Amino acid sequence: MSVLVVGSVALDSIETPFGVSKETVGGSATYIAAAASYFVTPIRLVGIVGGDFPQRGHAFLEDRKIDLEGLEVVEGGKTFRWAGRYHYDLNERDTLSTELNVFETFDPKIPEKYRKSRVVCLGNIDPVLQLRVLDQIEKPRVVVCDTMNYWIERKNAELRETLKQINVVILNDSEARLLSREPNLITAGRVIRGLGPSVVIIKKGEHGALLLTDQVVFSAPAYPMENIFDPTGAGDSFAGGFVGWLARTDDMSEENLKRAVIYGSTLASFCVEKFGVEGLADLTYLQIQDRFREFRELSRFEED
Ligand code: AMP
């Protein structure tokens, strides 16, 4: 099934306890599309960059066979920039700056050939733009949406409008609490399902993820890692692995949603092993399969 990804394409400046990188290629759409590209190709990307977006950024996306017809380049404009610092506890991150730049006037135009995309993944951008994208798509089979505290706080009413049209929402635990105003994650999931999406996925950083539907509470373990260099993009890689698997299999059953969550966790685990998008640059499907199987062993035990 065809996959359309919409989101930010960015230049990120990141500080972790292990190193610093300046203006590295990032953005929600970049990570989602790169992760999903291991399951289906080409992934269609809609986003915007300035004329300053470097050649290495275009090359990375092209190498992953991502269709860039929907990537608008504003000559003379400045690419979206984000800067973040991770604490010693890598689950804790401070946003140092967000410069919207070309995003301030972004009006997503979905190319004609993308309009029948079956799977749509709305990366973390202004919920007003997310809705504008959906208005241009003809009957998608599944719409997955990511968001973050920045939008929950600044565009709450607009986000609630968007959520009415979403099948699957992916957020992290603190975002789920912020959106639902519920401290308990199971309750938060139920409240968020009441806003529209029938499936809620709550990511818990290095503690795994919860898949919540009206029938299922599935707790996916996190992959135990000793070498986490840079958690940036983990959430987006999760979303990319998740939608990639759904698109590859065209199966929305609850058992397959569970597999998709594990594929999401698998891609996130590869992402954080290296700085920026490097961890998603040249994996093999075999590596992904091997790690997917390791997840099963993580929580398998004998009854007696
Ligand atoms: P993640 O670590 O998966 O939550 O996502 C990190 C990516 O999100 C970075 O590459 C940033 O460029 C991008 N990002 C951060 N803040 C925003 C925002 N307000 N809007 C769009 N993208 C953002």
Short mmCIF file of C-alpha atoms and ligand atoms in Angstrom, two decimals:
data_model
loop_
_atom_site.label_atom_id
_atom_site.label_comp_id
_atom_site.label_asym_id
_atom_site.label_seq_id
_atom_site.Cartn_x
_atom_site.Cartn_y
_atom_site.Cartn_z
CA MET A 1 0.00 0.00 0.00
CA SER A 2 1.20 3.51 -0.76
CA VAL A 3 2.38 5.63 2.16
CA LEU A 4 2.27 9.41 2.40
CA VAL A 5 4.34 11.08 5.11
CA VAL A 6 3.89 14.73 6.02
CA GLY A 7 6.00 16.50 8.60
CA SER A 8 9.02 18.60 9.32
CA VAL A 9 12.28 18.35 7.43
CA ALA A 10 14.78 20.06 9.66
CA LEU A 11 18.25 20.99 10.65
CA ASP A 12 18.74 19.85 14.24
CA SER A 13 21.36 20.89 16.76
CA ILE A 14 21.63 18.25 19.43
CA GLU A 15 23.54 17.89 22.67
CA THR A 16 23.68 14.55 24.45
CA PRO A 17 26.04 13.44 27.24
CA PHE A 18 28.03 11.69 24.47
CA GLY A 19 28.48 14.49 21.98
CA VAL A 20 27.24 17.53 20.16
CA SER A 21 26.08 17.93 16.59
CA LYS A 22 25.25 21.14 14.79
CA GLU A 23 22.70 21.47 12.00
CA THR A 24 22.38 17.79 11.30
CA VAL A 25 19.63 16.60 8.95
CA GLY A 26 16.46 15.70 10.89
CA GLY A 27 12.79 16.46 11.18
CA SER A 28 9.78 14.28 11.83
CA ALA A 29 9.09 13.47 8.16
CA THR A 30 12.72 12.58 7.54
CA TYR A 31 12.81 10.00 10.34
CA ILE A 32 9.34 8.59 9.59
CA ALA A 33 9.98 8.23 5.86
CA ALA A 34 13.44 6.72 6.35
CA ALA A 35 12.14 4.12 8.85
CA ALA A 36 9.08 3.26 6.72
CA SER A 37 11.22 2.90 3.60
CA TYR A 38 12.53 -0.43 4.90
CA PHE A 39 9.03 -1.90 4.45
CA VAL A 40 7.63 -0.27 1.30
CA THR A 41 9.07 1.98 -1.40
CA PRO A 42 8.82 4.64 -2.54
CA ILE A 43 7.53 6.56 0.47
CA ARG A 44 5.90 9.85 -0.58
CA LEU A 45 7.06 12.84 1.42
CA VAL A 46 5.38 16.22 1.76
CA GLY A 47 7.29 18.95 3.55
CA ILE A 48 9.15 22.20 3.09
CA VAL A 49 12.77 23.31 3.29
CA GLY A 50 14.69 26.47 2.52
CA GLY A 51 17.36 26.90 -0.11
CA ASP A 52 19.87 26.31 2.69
CA PHE A 53 18.87 22.65 3.07
CA PRO A 54 22.13 20.88 2.29
CA GLN A 55 22.79 18.48 -0.54
CA ARG A 56 23.58 15.73 2.01
CA GLY A 57 19.95 16.02 3.19
CA HIS A 58 18.55 15.49 -0.31
CA ALA A 59 21.06 12.67 -0.86
CA PHE A 60 20.01 10.87 2.34
CA LEU A 61 16.34 10.96 1.34
CA GLU A 62 17.06 9.93 -2.26
CA ASP A 63 19.24 7.04 -1.11
CA ARG A 64 16.28 5.76 0.90
CA LYS A 65 14.24 5.88 -2.35
CA ILE A 66 11.89 8.53 -0.95
CA ASP A 67 9.71 10.29 -3.52
CA LEU A 68 10.47 14.01 -3.12
CA GLU A 69 7.93 15.46 -5.55
CA GLY A 70 6.06 16.83 -2.52
CA LEU A 71 9.11 18.46 -0.92
CA GLU A 72 8.81 22.20 -1.51
CA VAL A 73 12.09 24.08 -1.67
CA VAL A 74 11.85 27.82 -0.95
CA GLU A 75 14.90 29.41 -2.54
CA GLY A 76 16.09 32.20 -0.28
CA GLY A 77 14.07 30.77 2.65
CA LYS A 78 15.48 29.21 5.82
CA THR A 79 14.87 25.58 6.76
CA PHE A 80 13.06 24.76 10.03
CA ARG A 81 15.57 24.48 12.87
CA TRP A 82 15.28 22.73 16.20
CA ALA A 83 17.78 22.50 19.04
CA GLY A 84 17.58 20.13 21.99
CA ARG A 85 19.65 18.98 24.93
CA TYR A 86 19.36 15.57 26.56
CA HIS A 87 20.01 15.04 30.23
CA TYR A 88 22.14 12.28 31.71
CA ASP A 89 18.80 10.44 31.94
CA LEU A 90 18.17 10.31 28.20
CA ASN A 91 14.40 10.23 28.76
CA GLU A 92 14.67 13.88 29.75
CA ARG A 93 15.05 16.43 26.97
CA ASP A 94 14.92 20.22 26.93
CA THR A 95 14.00 22.04 23.75
CA LEU A 96 16.52 24.88 23.48
CA SER A 97 14.98 26.55 20.45
CA THR A 98 12.40 26.05 17.71
CA GLU A 99 12.72 28.26 14.63
CA LEU A 100 9.76 27.64 12.33
CA ASN A 101 11.25 29.65 9.41
CA VAL A 102 9.69 28.35 6.14
CA PHE A 103 7.07 26.51 8.19
CA GLU A 104 5.46 29.79 9.15
CA THR A 105 3.96 30.14 5.68
CA PHE A 106 3.75 26.45 4.77
CA ASP A 107 0.55 25.49 3.01
CA PRO A 108 0.89 21.79 2.16
CA LYS A 109 -0.06 20.99 -1.40
CA ILE A 110 -0.50 17.30 -2.02
CA PRO A 111 0.65 16.36 -5.54
CA GLU A 112 -2.09 14.79 -7.66
CA LYS A 113 -0.44 11.39 -7.68
CA TYR A 114 -0.26 11.30 -3.84
CA ARG A 115 -3.98 11.96 -3.32
CA LYS A 116 -5.02 8.32 -3.34
CA SER A 117 -2.39 7.28 -0.78
CA ARG A 118 -3.79 4.45 1.33
CA VAL A 119 -1.72 5.02 4.47
CA VAL A 120 -1.16 8.57 5.70
CA CYS A 121 1.28 9.38 8.48
CA LEU A 122 1.00 12.91 9.80
CA GLY A 123 4.25 13.73 11.54
CA ASN A 124 4.53 16.21 14.31
CA ILE A 125 3.56 19.55 12.72
CA ASP A 126 0.91 22.19 13.38
CA PRO A 127 -2.43 20.34 13.68
CA VAL A 128 -4.01 22.93 11.36
CA LEU A 129 -1.63 21.82 8.62
CA GLN A 130 -2.31 18.16 9.43
CA LEU A 131 -6.02 18.78 8.84
CA ARG A 132 -5.33 20.67 5.61
CA VAL A 133 -3.45 17.62 4.34
CA LEU A 134 -6.35 15.30 5.14
CA ASP A 135 -8.73 17.57 3.24
CA GLN A 136 -6.74 16.77 0.09
CA ILE A 137 -6.63 12.97 0.45
CA GLU A 138 -9.26 10.66 -1.01
CA LYS A 139 -10.48 7.99 1.42
CA PRO A 140 -7.27 6.78 3.04
CA ARG A 141 -7.41 3.33 4.67
CA VAL A 142 -5.58 4.45 7.77
CA VAL A 143 -4.43 7.80 9.12
CA VAL A 144 -1.74 7.81 11.79
CA CYS A 145 -0.86 11.01 13.61
CA ASP A 146 2.01 12.01 15.86
CA THR A 147 2.05 15.15 17.95
CA MET A 148 3.98 16.72 20.82
CA ASN A 149 3.62 18.97 23.87
CA TYR A 150 4.46 22.06 21.75
CA TRP A 151 1.15 21.66 19.83
CA ILE A 152 -0.89 20.27 22.76
CA GLU A 153 -0.12 23.47 24.64
CA ARG A 154 -0.29 26.01 21.81
CA LYS A 155 -3.00 24.59 19.50
CA ASN A 156 -5.14 22.43 21.75
CA ALA A 157 -8.53 23.17 20.14
CA GLU A 158 -7.10 22.70 16.63
CA LEU A 159 -5.45 19.42 17.62
CA ARG A 160 -8.80 18.15 18.95
CA GLU A 161 -10.37 18.97 15.55
CA THR A 162 -7.65 17.01 13.77
CA LEU A 163 -7.97 14.03 16.12
CA LYS A 164 -11.60 13.58 15.04
CA GLN A 165 -10.24 12.35 11.68
CA ILE A 166 -7.44 10.13 12.95
CA ASN A 167 -7.43 6.32 13.30
CA VAL A 168 -4.18 5.93 15.25
CA VAL A 169 -2.52 8.55 17.44
CA ILE A 170 1.03 8.08 18.72
CA LEU A 171 2.28 10.15 21.65
CA ASN A 172 4.60 9.77 24.59
CA ASP A 173 3.51 9.31 28.18
CA SER A 174 3.84 12.94 29.30
CA GLU A 175 2.02 14.13 26.15
CA ALA A 176 -0.78 11.63 26.77
CA ARG A 177 -1.17 12.96 30.33
CA LEU A 178 -1.08 16.56 29.10
CA LEU A 179 -3.71 15.97 26.40
CA SER A 180 -6.08 13.89 28.53
CA ARG A 181 -5.45 15.60 31.89
CA GLU A 182 -5.33 12.09 33.37
CA PRO A 183 -2.32 10.78 35.30
CA ASN A 184 -3.08 7.11 34.64
CA LEU A 185 -2.03 6.00 31.16
CA ILE A 186 -4.78 3.45 30.64
CA THR A 187 -7.37 6.07 31.56
CA ALA A 188 -5.54 8.63 29.43
CA GLY A 189 -5.75 6.22 26.49
CA ARG A 190 -9.50 5.88 26.97
CA VAL A 191 -9.99 9.65 27.17
CA ILE A 192 -7.93 10.16 23.99
CA ARG A 193 -9.89 7.45 22.17
CA GLY A 194 -12.95 9.48 23.06
CA LEU A 195 -11.48 12.35 21.01
CA GLY A 196 -11.50 10.32 17.78
CA PRO A 197 -8.73 7.76 17.23
CA SER A 198 -9.74 4.13 17.82
CA VAL A 199 -6.12 3.17 18.49
CA VAL A 200 -3.84 5.02 20.91
CA ILE A 201 -0.15 4.23 21.22
CA ILE A 202 1.67 5.65 24.21
CA LYS A 203 5.48 5.55 24.05
CA LYS A 204 7.34 5.33 27.32
CA GLY A 205 10.88 6.11 26.20
CA GLU A 206 13.26 3.36 27.26
CA HIS A 207 10.38 1.55 28.99
CA GLY A 208 8.53 0.44 25.87
CA ALA A 209 5.11 1.30 24.49
CA LEU A 210 1.43 0.66 25.17
CA LEU A 211 -1.09 -0.19 22.45
CA LEU A 212 -4.61 0.66 23.57
CA THR A 213 -7.85 -0.13 21.75
CA ASP A 214 -11.31 -0.84 23.15
CA GLN A 215 -10.38 -4.56 23.12
CA VAL A 216 -6.66 -4.64 23.78
CA VAL A 217 -4.06 -3.43 26.24
CA PHE A 218 -0.72 -4.56 24.81
CA SER A 219 2.51 -3.67 26.53
CA ALA A 220 5.54 -3.83 24.24
CA PRO A 221 8.93 -4.06 25.91
CA ALA A 222 11.73 -1.72 24.99
CA TYR A 223 14.86 -3.21 23.49
CA PRO A 224 17.50 -3.24 26.25
CA MET A 225 20.35 -1.15 24.88
CA GLU A 226 23.70 -0.21 26.29
CA ASN A 227 24.67 2.02 23.39
CA ILE A 228 22.17 4.85 23.13
CA PHE A 229 23.94 7.80 21.55
CA ASP A 230 21.14 10.10 20.48
CA PRO A 231 17.43 9.57 21.19
CA THR A 232 16.40 12.24 18.63
CA GLY A 233 13.96 10.78 16.14
CA ALA A 234 13.19 7.67 18.18
CA GLY A 235 9.51 8.57 18.31
CA ASP A 236 9.36 9.30 14.59
CA SER A 237 11.27 6.15 13.70
CA PHE A 238 8.75 4.27 15.80
CA ALA A 239 5.92 5.82 13.79
CA GLY A 240 7.75 5.01 10.53
CA GLY A 241 8.30 1.36 11.43
CA PHE A 242 4.68 1.11 12.57
CA VAL A 243 3.12 2.55 9.39
CA GLY A 244 5.65 0.79 7.18
CA TRP A 245 4.61 -2.59 8.52
CA LEU A 246 0.88 -1.81 8.24
CA ALA A 247 1.38 -0.68 4.64
CA ARG A 248 3.41 -3.76 3.75
CA THR A 249 0.82 -6.16 5.19
CA ASP A 250 -2.48 -4.29 4.60
CA ASP A 251 -3.80 -5.90 7.78
CA MET A 252 -5.36 -3.77 10.54
CA SER A 253 -6.20 -6.70 12.85
CA GLU A 254 -5.24 -6.31 16.49
CA GLU A 255 -2.60 -9.07 16.21
CA ASN A 256 -1.01 -7.21 13.32
CA LEU A 257 -1.18 -3.88 15.16
CA LYS A 258 0.87 -5.55 17.91
CA ARG A 259 3.46 -6.64 15.33
CA ALA A 260 3.51 -3.12 13.93
CA VAL A 261 4.26 -1.76 17.42
CA ILE A 262 7.20 -4.16 17.70
CA TYR A 263 8.48 -3.12 14.25
CA GLY A 264 8.15 0.50 15.40
CA SER A 265 10.21 -0.28 18.51
CA THR A 266 12.75 -2.12 16.33
CA LEU A 267 13.32 0.87 14.04
CA ALA A 268 13.49 3.22 17.06
CA SER A 269 16.18 1.02 18.60
CA PHE A 270 18.33 1.24 15.44
CA CYS A 271 17.79 5.00 15.26
CA VAL A 272 19.16 5.76 18.73
CA GLU A 273 22.35 3.75 18.25
CA LYS A 274 23.90 6.53 16.15
CA PHE A 275 23.71 10.32 15.90
CA GLY A 276 20.89 11.95 13.90
CA VAL A 277 19.54 9.93 10.97
CA GLU A 278 22.71 7.84 10.60
CA GLY A 279 21.18 4.87 12.42
CA LEU A 280 18.56 4.61 9.65
CA ALA A 281 20.96 5.02 6.76
CA ASP A 282 21.78 1.49 5.74
CA LEU A 283 20.04 -1.28 7.59
CA THR A 284 19.08 -4.55 5.97
CA TYR A 285 15.67 -6.20 6.17
CA LEU A 286 17.42 -9.21 7.72
CA GLN A 287 18.84 -7.08 10.56
CA ILE A 288 15.34 -5.72 11.18
CA GLN A 289 13.85 -9.22 11.22
CA ASP A 290 16.50 -10.48 13.65
CA ARG A 291 15.87 -7.68 16.09
CA PHE A 292 12.09 -8.09 15.74
CA ARG A 293 12.52 -11.73 16.84
CA GLU A 294 14.70 -10.71 19.77
CA PHE A 295 11.76 -8.68 21.08
CA ARG A 296 9.71 -11.86 21.39
CA GLU A 297 12.35 -13.45 23.60
CA LEU A 298 12.43 -10.41 25.89
CA SER A 299 9.18 -11.16 27.63
CA ARG A 300 8.69 -14.88 26.92
CA PHE A 301 8.70 -17.10 29.97
CA GLU A 302 7.69 -20.63 30.92
CA GLU A 303 4.72 -21.13 33.18
CA ASP A 304 6.60 -23.65 35.38
P1 AMP B 1 11.41 12.87 18.19
O1 AMP B 1 12.76 12.76 18.86
O2 AMP B 1 11.01 11.61 17.52
O3 AMP B 1 10.37 13.40 19.12
O4 AMP B 1 11.53 13.94 17.01
C1 AMP B 1 12.61 14.78 16.84
C2 AMP B 1 12.43 15.59 15.56
O5 AMP B 1 11.27 16.42 15.67
C3 AMP B 1 13.61 16.48 15.32
O6 AMP B 1 14.31 16.03 14.17
C4 AMP B 1 13.01 17.88 15.14
O7 AMP B 1 13.49 18.52 13.98
C5 AMP B 1 11.51 17.66 15.03
N1 AMP B 1 10.75 18.68 15.77
C6 AMP B 1 10.98 19.17 17.01
N2 AMP B 1 10.07 20.11 17.34
C7 AMP B 1 9.22 20.23 16.28
C8 AMP B 1 8.04 21.04 16.00
N3 AMP B 1 7.57 21.92 16.89
N4 AMP B 1 7.43 20.87 14.80
C9 AMP B 1 7.90 19.99 13.91
N5 AMP B 1 8.99 19.19 14.10
C10 AMP B 1 9.64 19.30 15.28
#
